[in-house]
GROMACS .gro file of C-alpha atoms in nm:
model
  206
    1MET     CA    1   6.408 -15.944  10.742
    2THR     CA    2   6.508 -15.674  10.488
    3SER     CA    3   6.623 -15.375  10.661
    4SER     CA    4   6.350 -15.195  10.471
    5VAL     CA    5   6.020 -15.171  10.595
    6LEU     CA    6   5.897 -15.040  10.265
    7ASP     CA    7   5.953 -15.390  10.085
    8LEU     CA    8   5.788 -15.622  10.345
    9ALA     CA    9   5.435 -15.589  10.191
   10PRO     CA   10   5.265 -15.362   9.990
   11VAL     CA   11   5.012 -15.249  10.280
   12VAL     CA   12   5.116 -15.299  10.646
   13PRO     CA   13   4.827 -15.315  10.831
   14VAL     CA   14   4.810 -15.019  11.099
   15VAL     CA   15   4.625 -15.175  11.440
   16VAL     CA   16   4.498 -15.093  11.786
   17LEU     CA   17   4.440 -15.286  12.014
   18GLU     CA   18   4.213 -15.291  12.299
   19ASP     CA   19   4.337 -15.576  12.483
   20ALA     CA   20   4.626 -15.802  12.453
   21ALA     CA   21   4.498 -16.118  12.445
   22ASP     CA   22   4.351 -16.056  12.091
   23ALA     CA   23   4.734 -16.020  11.970
   24VAL     CA   24   4.827 -16.313  11.894
   25PRO     CA   25   4.520 -16.438  11.691
   26LEU     CA   26   4.495 -16.117  11.468
   27ALA     CA   27   4.864 -16.132  11.375
   28ARG     CA   28   4.835 -16.526  11.239
   29ALA     CA   29   4.526 -16.416  11.032
   30LEU     CA   30   4.733 -16.105  10.864
   31VAL     CA   31   5.035 -16.328  10.879
   32ALA     CA   32   4.763 -16.596  10.681
   33GLY     CA   33   4.642 -16.298  10.422
   34GLY     CA   34   4.972 -16.257  10.319
   35LEU     CA   35   5.113 -15.944  10.549
   36PRO     CA   36   5.382 -16.016  10.782
   37ALA     CA   37   5.398 -15.655  10.892
   38ILE     CA   38   5.207 -15.552  11.196
   39GLU     CA   39   5.196 -15.197  11.298
   40VAL     CA   40   5.060 -15.202  11.661
   41THR     CA   41   5.023 -14.808  11.765
   42LEU     CA   42   5.103 -14.685  12.097
   43ARG     CA   43   4.740 -14.607  12.154
   44THR     CA   44   4.606 -14.822  12.419
   45ALA     CA   45   4.718 -14.952  12.708
   46ALA     CA   46   4.696 -15.314  12.598
   47ALA     CA   47   4.971 -15.228  12.322
   48LEU     CA   48   5.343 -15.337  12.468
   49ASP     CA   49   5.179 -15.676  12.601
   50ALA     CA   50   5.034 -15.675  12.217
   51ILE     CA   51   5.377 -15.631  12.078
   52LYS     CA   52   5.560 -15.876  12.351
   53ALA     CA   53   5.286 -16.151  12.266
   54ILE     CA   54   5.332 -16.120  11.871
   55ALA     CA   55   5.693 -16.095  11.869
   56ALA     CA   56   5.704 -16.460  12.145
   57GLU     CA   57   5.412 -16.617  11.952
   58VAL     CA   58   5.452 -16.555  11.593
   59PRO     CA   59   5.741 -16.593  11.447
   60ASP     CA   60   5.638 -16.564  11.051
   61ALA     CA   61   5.504 -16.191  11.164
   62VAL     CA   62   5.712 -15.869  11.157
   63VAL     CA   63   5.597 -15.651  11.406
   64GLY     CA   64   5.637 -15.319  11.490
   65ALA     CA   65   5.515 -15.058  11.726
   66GLY     CA   66   5.368 -14.699  11.577
   67THR     CA   67   5.278 -14.381  11.732
   68VAL     CA   68   5.635 -14.373  11.914
   69ILE     CA   69   5.666 -14.014  11.982
   70SER     CA   70   5.948 -14.000  12.233
   71VAL     CA   71   6.276 -14.165  12.339
   72ARG     CA   72   6.112 -14.377  12.631
   73ASN     CA   73   5.840 -14.491  12.326
   74VAL     CA   74   6.140 -14.582  12.197
   75SER     CA   75   6.332 -14.828  12.454
   76ASP     CA   76   6.018 -14.988  12.559
   77THR     CA   77   5.872 -15.109  12.258
   78VAL     CA   78   6.189 -15.224  12.147
   79ALA     CA   79   6.269 -15.385  12.449
   80ALA     CA   80   5.930 -15.533  12.429
   81GLY     CA   81   6.025 -15.711  12.026
   82ALA     CA   82   5.924 -15.432  11.795
   83ARG     CA   83   6.104 -15.531  11.486
   84PHE     CA   84   6.051 -15.149  11.337
   85LEU     CA   85   5.971 -14.822  11.444
   86VAL     CA   86   5.718 -14.576  11.325
   87SER     CA   87   5.659 -14.201  11.434
   88PRO     CA   88   5.354 -13.927  11.321
   89GLY     CA   89   5.629 -13.698  11.335
   90TRP     CA   90   5.949 -13.654  11.433
   91THR     CA   91   6.205 -13.431  11.660
   92ASP     CA   92   6.648 -13.448  11.682
   93ALA     CA   93   6.547 -13.669  11.995
   94LEU     CA   94   6.347 -13.879  11.864
   95LEU     CA   95   6.503 -13.992  11.511
   96ASP     CA   96   6.843 -14.004  11.743
   97ALA     CA   97   6.678 -14.274  11.966
   98MET     CA   98   6.509 -14.431  11.658
   99LYS     CA   99   6.858 -14.453  11.538
  100ALA     CA  100   6.991 -14.585  11.767
  101SER     CA  101   6.797 -14.866  11.853
  102GLY     CA  102   6.947 -15.037  11.570
  103VAL     CA  103   6.575 -15.167  11.395
  104PRO     CA  104   6.429 -14.983  11.090
  105PHE     CA  105   6.226 -14.695  11.163
  106LEU     CA  106   5.980 -14.441  10.965
  107PRO     CA  107   5.991 -14.078  11.059
  108GLY     CA  108   5.670 -13.905  10.989
  109VAL     CA  109   5.664 -13.642  10.789
  110SER     CA  110   5.416 -13.415  10.583
  111THR     CA  111   5.574 -13.093  10.455
  112THR     CA  112   5.884 -13.104  10.176
  113SER     CA  113   6.067 -12.893  10.449
  114GLU     CA  114   6.063 -13.193  10.676
  115VAL     CA  115   6.174 -13.446  10.428
  116VAL     CA  116   6.432 -13.232  10.333
  117ALA     CA  117   6.568 -13.235  10.676
  118LEU     CA  118   6.564 -13.590  10.757
  119LEU     CA  119   6.763 -13.647  10.390
  120GLU     CA  120   6.996 -13.365  10.587
  121ARG     CA  121   7.001 -13.680  10.856
  122GLY     CA  122   7.060 -13.962  10.610
  123VAL     CA  123   6.696 -14.094  10.667
  124THR     CA  124   6.529 -14.183  10.269
  125GLU     CA  125   6.272 -14.390  10.424
  126MET     CA  126   5.951 -14.209  10.606
  127LYS     CA  127   5.617 -14.210  10.696
  128PHE     CA  128   5.405 -13.918  10.482
  129PHE     CA  129   5.130 -13.853  10.764
  130PRO     CA  130   4.842 -13.783  10.797
  131ALA     CA  131   4.859 -13.900  10.408
  132GLU     CA  132   4.506 -13.780  10.266
  133ALA     CA  133   4.475 -13.481  10.461
  134ALA     CA  134   4.813 -13.388  10.397
  135GLY     CA  135   4.759 -13.392  10.040
  136GLY     CA  136   4.734 -13.710   9.889
  137THR     CA  137   4.900 -13.883   9.571
  138ALA     CA  138   4.908 -13.545   9.425
  139TYR     CA  139   5.152 -13.394   9.704
  140LEU     CA  140   5.374 -13.726   9.694
  141LYS     CA  141   5.372 -13.685   9.284
  142ALA     CA  142   5.501 -13.351   9.327
  143LEU     CA  143   5.776 -13.446   9.577
  144SER     CA  144   5.870 -13.755   9.354
  145ALA     CA  145   6.050 -13.500   9.123
  146PRO     CA  146   6.275 -13.240   9.307
  147LEU     CA  147   6.324 -13.520   9.623
  148PRO     CA  148   6.345 -13.864   9.436
  149GLN     CA  149   6.567 -14.006   9.721
  150ALA     CA  150   6.311 -14.010   9.943
  151ARG     CA  151   6.039 -14.286   9.985
  152PHE     CA  152   5.767 -14.315  10.136
  153CYS     CA  153   5.459 -14.555  10.414
  154PRO     CA  154   5.171 -14.332  10.310
  155THR     CA  155   4.912 -14.329  10.659
  156GLY     CA  156   4.609 -14.180  10.703
  157GLY     CA  157   4.307 -14.223  10.569
  158ILE     CA  158   4.402 -14.453  10.264
  159SER     CA  159   4.131 -14.716  10.188
  160LEU     CA  160   4.089 -15.037   9.966
  161THR     CA  161   4.015 -14.846   9.702
  162SER     CA  162   4.257 -14.517   9.708
  163ALA     CA  163   4.540 -14.786   9.776
  164PRO     CA  164   4.579 -14.903   9.446
  165SER     CA  165   4.716 -14.512   9.384
  166TYR     CA  166   4.981 -14.440   9.622
  167LEU     CA  167   5.106 -14.775   9.538
  168ALA     CA  168   5.125 -14.707   9.169
  169LEU     CA  169   5.376 -14.362   9.249
  170PRO     CA  170   5.787 -14.486   9.214
  171ASN     CA  171   5.858 -14.322   9.548
  172VAL     CA  172   5.597 -14.506   9.770
  173GLY     CA  173   5.698 -14.859   9.922
  174CYS     CA  174   5.414 -14.969  10.069
  175VAL     CA  175   5.072 -14.797  10.260
  176GLY     CA  176   4.961 -14.797  10.571
  177GLY     CA  177   4.583 -14.876  10.634
  178SER     CA  178   4.366 -15.042  10.922
  179TRP     CA  179   4.069 -15.151  10.674
  180MET     CA  180   4.186 -15.483  10.686
  181VAL     CA  181   4.171 -15.490  11.124
  182PRO     CA  182   3.802 -15.335  11.120
  183ALA     CA  183   3.718 -15.303  11.489
  184ASP     CA  184   3.392 -15.510  11.483
  185ALA     CA  185   3.560 -15.795  11.336
  186VAL     CA  186   3.865 -15.772  11.603
  187ALA     CA  187   3.573 -15.763  11.881
  188ALA     CA  188   3.391 -16.045  11.771
  189GLY     CA  189   3.741 -16.249  11.665
  190ASP     CA  190   3.609 -16.253  11.338
  191TRP     CA  191   3.995 -16.375  11.248
  192ALA     CA  192   3.888 -16.555  10.922
  193ARG     CA  193   3.767 -16.214  10.796
  194VAL     CA  194   4.042 -15.997  10.913
  195GLU     CA  195   4.251 -16.301  10.711
  196ARG     CA  196   4.006 -16.272  10.411
  197LEU     CA  197   4.054 -15.901  10.416
  198ALA     CA  198   4.428 -15.928  10.494
  199ALA     CA  199   4.454 -16.154  10.151
  200GLU     CA  200   4.292 -15.829   9.899
  201ALA     CA  201   4.536 -15.601  10.060
  202ALA     CA  202   4.801 -15.841   9.993
  203ALA     CA  203   4.706 -15.851   9.625
  204LEU     CA  204   4.754 -15.461   9.588
  205ARG     CA  205   5.074 -15.425   9.342
  206GLY     CA  206   5.052 -15.094   9.234
   0.00000   0.00000   0.00000
């Protein structure tokens, strides 16, 4: 696996799973559509089991954990098989734990000061969240001149329509989104639809 989450695919699906039994077929559909990096958020009780199942049964998937907000989250998800970590924000303790985990990570930022603080700590790859609410493409474009060494995965409110404008920016490696995993398709087990939407997203190259 590349050491950079940002280079795996143009879009990282952000997945919320209520039932761990959906994890493997969902991951297979996303991989078949061309999106191997899958962020399973820790917003449900099923998340850890979902990460374990994908790690064990879908070898072509690069499963990661999202909504990582504590040191315990880091250890639990890496033990479950997460191969990258994504947080909505960061603290010194959380950053230290993610650095020590041995897997790539994207700490979340939404302000210039947070970006500078991470650069000071040697971190150059970050999640920009909540992307649309925090200023969108205009904000990221403004950051690229003074802070060209920072690269981002914007997540939050991004759609198939808006993703290309993010991907066209020089400081954006990929975007995160959930439009290719609509809740009704997951609930219905409509994996063909998920694969089709994933293929559309995988075709986005900025």
